[in-house]
Coordinates of N, CA and C and ligand atoms in Angstrom, one line a residue:
M17 N 1.4 18.6 -5.3 CA 1.9 18.3 -4.0 C 2.5 16.9 -4.0
N18 N 3.6 16.7 -3.4 CA 4.2 15.4 -3.3 C 3.7 14.7 -2.1
I19 N 3.1 13.5 -2.3 CA 2.6 12.7 -1.1 C 3.8 11.9 -0.6
L20 N 4.6 11.4 -1.6 CA 5.8 10.6 -1.2 C 7.1 11.1 -1.9
E21 N 8.1 11.3 -1.1 CA 9.4 11.6 -1.6 C 10.4 10.6 -1.1
V22 N 11.1 10.0 -2.0 CA 12.1 9.0 -1.6 C 13.5 9.5 -2.1
Q23 N 14.5 9.6 -1.2 CA 15.8 10.2 -1.6 C 16.9 9.3 -1.2
D24 N 17.7 8.8 -2.2 CA 18.9 8.1 -1.9 C 18.7 6.9 -0.9
L25 N 17.6 6.2 -1.1 CA 17.3 5.1 -0.2 C 18.2 3.9 -0.5
C26 N 18.8 3.4 0.6 CA 19.7 2.2 0.5 C 19.3 1.3 1.6
K27 N 19.3 0.0 1.2 CA 19.0 -1.1 2.2 C 20.0 -2.2 1.9
T28 N 20.8 -2.5 2.9 CA 21.7 -3.7 2.8 C 21.3 -4.7 3.8
Y29 N 21.1 -5.9 3.4 CA 20.8 -7.0 4.4 C 22.2 -7.7 4.7
G30 N 22.4 -8.1 5.9 CA 23.6 -8.8 6.2 C 24.9 -8.0 6.2
K31 N 26.0 -8.7 6.4 CA 27.3 -8.0 6.5 C 28.3 -8.8 5.7
G32 N 29.4 -8.1 5.4 CA 30.6 -8.7 4.8 C 30.3 -9.4 3.5
E33 N 30.8 -10.6 3.3 CA 30.6 -11.3 2.1 C 29.2 -11.7 1.8
A34 N 28.4 -11.8 2.9 CA 27.0 -12.2 2.8 C 26.0 -11.0 2.5
A35 N 26.6 -9.8 2.5 CA 25.8 -8.6 2.3 C 25.0 -8.6 1.0
V36 N 23.7 -8.2 1.1 CA 22.9 -8.1 -0.1 C 22.4 -6.6 -0.2
Q37 N 22.8 -5.9 -1.3 CA 22.4 -4.6 -1.5 C 21.0 -4.6 -2.2
A38 N 19.9 -4.6 -1.4 CA 18.6 -4.7 -2.0 C 18.1 -3.4 -2.6
L39 N 18.5 -2.3 -2.0 CA 18.2 -0.9 -2.6 C 19.5 -0.1 -2.7
R40 N 19.6 0.5 -3.8 CA 20.8 1.3 -4.1 C 20.4 2.7 -4.5
H41 N 20.4 3.6 -3.6 CA 20.1 5.0 -3.9 C 18.8 5.2 -4.7
A42 N 17.8 4.6 -4.3 CA 16.5 4.8 -4.9 C 16.0 6.2 -4.6
T43 N 15.6 6.9 -5.7 CA 15.2 8.3 -5.6 C 14.0 8.6 -6.5
F44 N 12.8 9.0 -6.0 CA 11.7 9.3 -6.8 C 10.6 10.0 -6.0
T45 N 9.7 10.7 -6.7 CA 8.6 11.3 -5.9 C 7.2 10.9 -6.6
V46 N 6.2 10.9 -5.7 CA 4.9 10.5 -6.2 C 3.9 11.7 -5.7
R47 N 3.2 12.2 -6.7 CA 2.3 13.3 -6.4 C 0.9 12.8 -6.0
K48 N 0.2 13.7 -5.3 CA -1.2 13.3 -4.8 C -2.0 12.8 -6.0
G49 N -2.7 11.7 -5.8 CA -3.6 11.1 -6.8 C -2.9 10.3 -7.9
E50 N -1.6 10.2 -7.9 CA -0.9 9.4 -8.9 C -1.0 7.9 -8.5
F51 N -1.1 7.1 -9.5 CA -1.1 5.6 -9.4 C 0.1 5.1 -10.1
I52 N 1.1 4.7 -9.3 CA 2.4 4.4 -9.8 C 2.6 2.9 -9.7
A53 N 3.1 2.3 -10.7 CA 3.5 0.8 -10.7 C 5.0 0.7 -10.8
I54 N 5.6 0.0 -9.9 CA 7.1 -0.3 -10.0 C 7.2 -1.8 -10.4
I55 N 7.9 -2.0 -11.5 CA 7.9 -3.4 -12.0 C 9.4 -3.9 -11.9
G56 N 9.5 -5.1 -11.5 CA 10.9 -5.7 -11.4 C 10.8 -7.2 -11.2
E57 N 11.9 -7.9 -11.5 CA 11.9 -9.3 -11.4 C 11.9 -9.7 -9.9
S58 N 11.6 -10.9 -9.7 CA 11.7 -11.5 -8.3 C 13.1 -11.3 -7.8
G59 N 13.2 -10.8 -6.6 CA 14.5 -10.6 -6.0 C 15.2 -9.2 -6.3
S60 N 14.4 -8.4 -7.0 CA 15.0 -7.1 -7.4 C 14.9 -6.0 -6.3
G61 N 14.2 -6.3 -5.3 CA 14.1 -5.4 -4.1 C 12.8 -4.7 -4.0
K62 N 11.7 -5.1 -4.7 CA 10.4 -4.5 -4.7 C 9.8 -4.5 -3.3
S63 N 9.8 -5.7 -2.6 CA 9.1 -5.8 -1.3 C 10.0 -5.0 -0.3
T64 N 11.3 -5.0 -0.5 CA 12.1 -4.2 0.4 C 11.8 -2.7 0.3
L65 N 11.6 -2.3 -0.9 CA 11.3 -0.8 -1.1 C 10.0 -0.5 -0.4
L66 N 8.9 -1.4 -0.6 CA 7.6 -1.1 0.0 C 7.7 -1.1 1.5
N67 N 8.4 -2.1 2.0 CA 8.5 -2.2 3.5 C 9.3 -1.1 4.1
V68 N 10.3 -0.6 3.4 CA 11.0 0.6 4.0 C 10.2 1.9 3.8
V69 N 9.6 2.0 2.7 CA 8.8 3.2 2.5 C 7.6 3.2 3.5
G70 N 7.1 2.1 3.8 CA 5.9 2.0 4.7 C 6.4 1.9 6.1
A71 N 7.7 2.1 6.4 CA 8.2 2.1 7.7 C 8.0 0.7 8.5
L72 N 7.9 -0.3 7.7 CA 7.8 -1.7 8.4 C 9.2 -2.2 8.6
D73 N 10.2 -1.7 7.9 CA 11.5 -2.1 8.0 C 12.4 -0.9 8.0
K74 N 13.6 -1.0 8.5 CA 14.5 0.2 8.6 C 15.4 0.3 7.4
A75 N 15.6 1.5 6.9 CA 16.6 1.7 5.8 C 18.0 1.7 6.4
T76 N 19.0 1.4 5.5 CA 20.4 1.5 5.9 C 20.8 3.0 5.8
S77 N 20.3 3.7 4.8 CA 20.5 5.2 4.7 C 19.5 5.7 3.7
G78 N 19.4 7.1 3.7 CA 18.4 7.7 2.8 C 17.3 8.3 3.6
K79 N 16.4 8.9 2.8 CA 15.2 9.6 3.5 C 13.9 9.3 2.8
V80 N 12.9 9.3 3.6 CA 11.5 9.2 3.0 C 10.6 10.2 3.7
W81 N 9.9 11.0 2.9 CA 8.9 11.9 3.4 C 7.5 11.4 2.9
I82 N 6.6 11.3 3.8 CA 5.2 11.0 3.4 C 4.3 12.2 3.9
D83 N 3.6 12.7 3.0 CA 2.7 13.9 3.3 C 3.6 15.0 4.0
G84 N 4.8 15.2 3.5 CA 5.7 16.2 4.0 C 6.4 15.9 5.3
Q85 N 6.2 14.7 5.8 CA 6.8 14.4 7.1 C 8.0 13.4 6.9
D86 N 9.1 13.8 7.5 CA 10.3 12.9 7.4 C 10.1 11.7 8.4
I87 N 9.8 10.6 7.8 CA 9.3 9.5 8.7 C 10.5 8.9 9.5
F88 N 11.7 8.9 9.0 CA 12.8 8.3 9.7 C 13.2 9.1 10.9
S89 N 12.8 10.4 10.9 CA 13.2 11.2 12.1 C 12.2 11.1 13.2
M90 N 11.1 10.4 13.0 CA 10.1 10.3 14.0 C 10.5 9.2 15.1
P91 N 10.2 9.5 16.3 CA 10.4 8.5 17.4 C 9.4 7.3 17.1
E92 N 9.9 6.1 17.5 CA 9.2 4.9 17.2 C 7.7 4.9 17.4
K93 N 7.2 5.4 18.6 CA 5.8 5.4 18.9 C 5.0 6.3 17.9
K94 N 5.6 7.5 17.7 CA 4.9 8.5 16.8 C 4.8 7.9 15.4
L95 N 5.9 7.2 15.0 CA 5.9 6.5 13.6 C 4.9 5.5 13.5
T96 N 4.7 4.7 14.6 CA 3.6 3.6 14.6 C 2.3 4.2 14.3
V97 N 2.0 5.3 15.0 CA 0.7 6.0 14.9 C 0.6 6.6 13.5
F98 N 1.6 7.2 13.0 CA 1.7 7.9 11.7 C 1.4 6.8 10.6
R99 N 2.0 5.7 10.8 CA 1.8 4.6 9.8 C 0.4 4.2 9.8
R100 N -0.2 4.0 10.9 CA -1.6 3.5 11.0 C -2.5 4.6 10.3
Q101 N -2.2 5.9 10.5 CA -3.2 6.9 10.1 C -2.9 7.4 8.7
H102 N -1.7 7.2 8.1 CA -1.4 7.8 6.8 C -1.1 6.8 5.7
I103 N -0.9 5.5 6.1 CA -0.6 4.6 5.1 C -1.5 3.4 5.1
G104 N -2.0 3.0 3.9 CA -2.8 1.8 3.8 C -2.0 0.7 3.1
F105 N -2.1 -0.5 3.7 CA -1.4 -1.6 3.1 C -2.3 -2.6 2.5
I106 N -2.2 -2.9 1.2 CA -3.1 -3.9 0.6 C -2.7 -5.3 0.9
F107 N -1.5 -5.6 1.3 CA -1.1 -6.9 1.6 C -1.1 -7.2 3.1
Q108 N -1.7 -6.3 3.9 CA -1.7 -6.5 5.3 C -3.0 -6.4 5.9
L109 N -3.2 -6.8 7.2 CA -4.4 -6.6 7.9 C -4.6 -5.1 8.3
L110 N -5.8 -4.7 8.5 CA -6.0 -3.4 8.9 C -5.4 -3.2 10.3
L111 N -4.6 -2.1 10.5 CA -3.9 -1.9 11.8 C -4.7 -0.9 12.7
D112 N -5.4 0.0 12.1 CA -6.0 1.0 12.9 C -7.5 0.8 13.0
Y113 N -8.0 0.7 14.2 CA -9.4 0.4 14.5 C -10.2 1.7 14.6
K114 N -10.0 2.6 13.7 CA -10.8 3.8 13.7 C -12.3 3.5 13.4
R115 N -13.2 4.3 13.9 CA -14.6 4.0 13.6 C -14.9 4.3 12.2
P116 N -15.4 3.4 11.4 CA -15.6 3.7 10.0 C -16.7 4.6 9.7
D117 N -16.6 5.4 8.7 CA -17.7 6.3 8.3 C -18.7 5.3 7.5
Q118 N -19.8 5.1 8.0 CA -20.7 4.1 7.5 C -21.2 4.4 6.1
R119 N -21.4 5.7 5.8 CA -21.8 6.0 4.4 C -20.7 5.7 3.4
F120 N -19.4 6.0 3.8 CA -18.3 5.7 2.9 C -18.1 4.2 2.8
V121 N -18.3 3.5 3.9 CA -18.3 2.0 3.8 C -19.3 1.5 2.7
N122 N -20.5 2.0 2.8 CA -21.5 1.6 1.8 C -21.2 1.9 0.4
E123 N -20.6 3.1 0.3 CA -20.2 3.6 -1.1 C -19.1 2.7 -1.6
L124 N -18.1 2.4 -0.8 CA -17.0 1.5 -1.2 C -17.5 0.1 -1.6
L125 N -18.4 -0.4 -0.7 CA -18.9 -1.8 -1.0 C -19.6 -1.8 -2.4
N126 N -20.3 -0.7 -2.7 CA -21.0 -0.5 -4.0 C -20.0 -0.5 -5.1
V127 N -19.0 0.4 -5.0 CA -17.9 0.6 -6.0 C -17.2 -0.7 -6.2
L128 N -16.9 -1.4 -5.1 CA -16.1 -2.7 -5.2 C -17.0 -3.9 -5.6
G129 N -18.3 -3.6 -5.8 CA -19.2 -4.7 -6.2 C -19.4 -5.8 -5.1
L130 N -19.4 -5.3 -3.8 CA -19.4 -6.3 -2.7 C -20.7 -6.1 -1.9
T131 N -21.6 -5.3 -2.3 CA -22.8 -5.0 -1.5 C -23.5 -6.3 -1.1
E132 N -23.7 -7.2 -2.1 CA -24.4 -8.4 -1.8 C -23.6 -9.4 -1.0
R133 N -22.3 -9.1 -0.7 CA -21.5 -10.0 0.0 C -21.1 -9.5 1.4
R134 N -21.8 -8.4 1.8 CA -21.3 -7.7 3.0 C -21.4 -8.6 4.3
H135 N -22.3 -9.6 4.3 CA -22.4 -10.4 5.5 C -21.7 -11.8 5.3
H136 N -20.9 -12.0 4.2 CA -20.3 -13.2 4.0 C -18.9 -13.3 4.7
L137 N -18.5 -14.5 5.0 CA -17.2 -14.8 5.6 C -16.1 -14.8 4.6
P138 N -14.9 -14.6 4.9 CA -13.8 -14.7 3.9 C -13.8 -16.0 3.1
S139 N -14.1 -17.1 3.8 CA -14.1 -18.4 3.2 C -15.3 -18.6 2.2
Q140 N -16.2 -17.6 2.2 CA -17.4 -17.7 1.3 C -17.1 -16.8 0.1
L141 N -15.9 -16.2 0.0 CA -15.6 -15.3 -1.1 C -14.6 -15.9 -2.0
S142 N -14.7 -15.4 -3.3 CA -13.6 -15.9 -4.3 C -12.3 -15.1 -4.0
G143 N -11.2 -15.6 -4.6 CA -10.0 -14.9 -4.4 C -10.1 -13.4 -4.8
G144 N -10.7 -13.1 -6.0 CA -10.9 -11.8 -6.5 C -11.7 -10.9 -5.5
Q145 N -12.8 -11.5 -4.9 CA -13.6 -10.8 -4.0 C -12.8 -10.5 -2.7
Q146 N -12.0 -11.5 -2.3 CA -11.2 -11.2 -1.0 C -10.2 -10.1 -1.3
Q147 N -9.6 -10.0 -2.5 CA -8.7 -9.0 -2.8 C -9.4 -7.6 -2.8
R148 N -10.6 -7.6 -3.3 CA -11.4 -6.4 -3.4 C -11.7 -5.9 -1.9
V149 N -12.0 -6.9 -1.0 CA -12.1 -6.5 0.4 C -10.9 -5.9 0.9
A150 N -9.7 -6.4 0.6 CA -8.4 -5.9 1.0 C -8.3 -4.4 0.5
I151 N -8.7 -4.2 -0.7 CA -8.6 -2.8 -1.3 C -9.5 -1.9 -0.5
G152 N -10.7 -2.3 -0.2 CA -11.7 -1.5 0.5 C -11.2 -1.2 1.9
R153 N -10.6 -2.2 2.5 CA -10.1 -2.1 3.9 C -8.9 -1.1 4.0
A154 N -8.1 -1.1 2.9 CA -7.0 -0.1 2.9 C -7.5 1.3 2.6
L155 N -8.6 1.4 1.8 CA -9.2 2.7 1.5 C -10.0 3.4 2.5
V156 N -10.6 2.6 3.4 CA -11.7 3.1 4.2 C -11.2 4.1 5.2
T157 N -10.0 4.1 5.6 CA -9.4 5.1 6.5 C -8.9 6.3 5.7
R158 N -9.1 6.3 4.4 CA -8.6 7.4 3.6 C -7.1 7.8 3.9
P159 N -6.2 6.8 3.7 CA -4.8 7.1 4.0 C -4.2 8.0 2.9
A160 N -3.1 8.8 3.3 CA -2.4 9.6 2.3 C -1.9 8.7 1.2
L161 N -1.4 7.5 1.5 CA -0.7 6.7 0.6 C -1.1 5.2 0.8
I162 N -1.4 4.6 -0.4 CA -1.6 3.1 -0.3 C -0.5 2.4 -0.9
L163 N 0.1 1.5 -0.2 CA 1.2 0.6 -0.7 C 0.7 -0.7 -1.0
A164 N 0.8 -1.2 -2.2 CA 0.3 -2.5 -2.6 C 1.4 -3.4 -3.1
D165 N 1.7 -4.5 -2.5 CA 2.7 -5.4 -2.8 C 2.1 -6.6 -3.6
E166 N 2.3 -6.6 -4.9 CA 1.8 -7.6 -5.8 C 0.3 -8.0 -5.5
P167 N -0.6 -7.0 -5.6 CA -2.0 -7.2 -5.2 C -2.7 -8.2 -6.1
T168 N -2.1 -8.5 -7.3 CA -2.8 -9.5 -8.2 C -2.0 -10.8 -8.2
G169 N -1.0 -10.9 -7.3 CA -0.1 -12.0 -7.4 C -0.7 -13.4 -7.5
N170 N -1.8 -13.7 -6.8 CA -2.3 -15.0 -6.8 C -3.7 -15.1 -7.5
L171 N -4.0 -14.1 -8.3 CA -5.3 -14.1 -9.0 C -5.1 -14.5 -10.5
D172 N -6.2 -15.1 -11.0 CA -6.2 -15.4 -12.4 C -6.3 -14.1 -13.2
S173 N -6.2 -14.2 -14.6 CA -6.1 -12.9 -15.3 C -7.4 -12.1 -15.3
K174 N -8.5 -12.7 -15.2 CA -9.8 -12.0 -15.2 C -9.8 -11.2 -13.8
N175 N -9.6 -11.9 -12.7 CA -9.6 -11.2 -11.4 C -8.5 -10.1 -11.3
S176 N -7.4 -10.4 -11.9 CA -6.3 -9.5 -11.9 C -6.7 -8.2 -12.5
Q177 N -7.3 -8.3 -13.7 CA -7.8 -7.1 -14.4 C -8.8 -6.3 -13.7
E178 N -9.7 -7.1 -13.0 CA -10.7 -6.4 -12.2 C -10.1 -5.6 -11.0
V179 N -9.1 -6.3 -10.4 CA -8.5 -5.6 -9.2 C -7.7 -4.3 -9.7
L180 N -7.0 -4.5 -10.8 CA -6.3 -3.3 -11.4 C -7.2 -2.2 -11.8
A181 N -8.4 -2.6 -12.4 CA -9.4 -1.6 -12.8 C -9.9 -0.8 -11.6
L182 N -10.1 -1.6 -10.5 CA -10.6 -1.0 -9.3 C -9.6 0.0 -8.7
L183 N -8.3 -0.4 -8.7 CA -7.3 0.5 -8.1 C -7.3 1.8 -8.9
Q184 N -7.4 1.6 -10.3 CA -7.5 2.8 -11.1 C -8.7 3.7 -10.8
T185 N -9.8 3.1 -10.6 CA -11.0 3.8 -10.2 C -10.8 4.6 -8.9
M186 N -10.2 3.9 -8.0 CA -10.0 4.5 -6.6 C -9.1 5.7 -6.7
S187 N -8.1 5.6 -7.6 CA -7.1 6.6 -7.8 C -7.8 7.8 -8.4
A188 N -8.7 7.6 -9.5 CA -9.3 8.6 -10.2 C -10.5 9.2 -9.3
K189 N -11.3 8.4 -8.7 CA -12.5 8.8 -8.0 C -12.2 9.5 -6.7
Y190 N -11.2 9.0 -6.0 CA -10.9 9.6 -4.6 C -9.6 10.3 -4.5
Q191 N -8.9 10.5 -5.7 CA -7.6 11.1 -5.7 C -6.7 10.4 -4.8
Q192 N -6.9 9.0 -4.7 CA -6.1 8.2 -3.8 C -4.7 8.0 -4.5
T193 N -3.7 8.3 -3.7 CA -2.3 8.0 -4.1 C -1.9 6.5 -3.9
I194 N -1.4 5.9 -4.9 CA -1.2 4.4 -4.8 C 0.2 4.1 -5.4
L195 N 1.0 3.4 -4.6 CA 2.3 2.9 -5.1 C 2.1 1.3 -5.1
M196 N 2.2 0.8 -6.3 CA 2.0 -0.7 -6.4 C 3.2 -1.3 -7.0
I197 N 3.6 -2.5 -6.5 CA 4.7 -3.2 -7.1 C 4.3 -4.5 -7.7
T198 N 4.9 -4.9 -8.7 CA 4.5 -6.1 -9.4 C 5.6 -6.6 -10.3
H199 N 5.6 -7.9 -10.6 CA 6.6 -8.4 -11.5 C 5.9 -8.7 -12.9
N200 N 4.6 -8.3 -13.0 CA 3.8 -8.6 -14.1 C 3.5 -7.4 -14.9
K201 N 4.0 -7.3 -16.1 CA 3.8 -6.1 -17.0 C 2.3 -6.0 -17.4
Ligands
ADP29 P1 11.3 -8.8 -4.5 O1 10.2 -8.3 -3.7 O2 11.5 -7.8 -5.7 O3 11.2 -10.2 -5.0 P2 12.9 -8.5 -2.1 O4 12.8 -7.1 -1.7 O5 12.0 -9.5 -1.4 O6 12.7 -8.7 -3.7 O7 14.4 -9.0 -2.0 C1 15.5 -8.3 -2.5 C2 16.8 -9.0 -2.2 O8 17.1 -8.9 -0.8 C3 16.8 -10.4 -2.6 O9 18.1 -10.8 -3.0 C4 16.5 -11.1 -1.2 O10 17.1 -12.4 -1.2 C5 17.2 -10.2 -0.3 N1 16.5 -10.2 1.0 C6 15.2 -9.8 1.2 N2 14.8 -9.9 2.5 C7 16.0 -10.3 3.2 C8 16.3 -10.5 4.6 N3 15.4 -10.4 5.5 N4 17.6 -10.9 4.9 C9 18.5 -11.1 3.9 N5 18.3 -10.8 2.6 C10 17.0 -10.5 2.2
MG30 MG1 8.3 -9.3 -3.2

């Protein structure tokens, strides 16, 4: 089953001589449970791709289906709700204030190695721990798709490897579909 289908996606910023073609006919599919990394240099259009796929920004042309739904054909209000319910962003604050399933929260804290830190404030956590919280926050609503924009961008190599290993665990253990972008092979 395809959780994500991207077809002929184009995004051009600006007009005339100042126009920047950030996406040119991007086409790909992601199946349920797949953990995909898209690698590209700075300025190659990675964030644009994630923002358009996550309906945070408008495409110039092309189509995106998430969980079988054509997201660009949805009216704005429906799309906002769909985004909250079906997409998890690892670079963003939690948007949907659904009541969390406490057992699943405890399980995630355990898997993420954060049980002992559950009552700590963000300022009392290391960078790696904060990023693990962000992963847990994206997972807790069990979204169809998690979009991660350079989730290891500001971490040292040890914490980066931990975060990557966790994303892999989440994909394998919960059949979580993840699309991650990075400039780091
Ligand atoms: P990446 O995330 O791979 O570094 P981006 O998607 O942020 O790349 O940017 C792709 C290209 O689009 C770059 O050339 C960038 O300068 C341009 N760009 C990104 N956002 C905007 C914007 N809001 N207005 C104009 N140009 C933009
Ligand atoms: Mg970027």
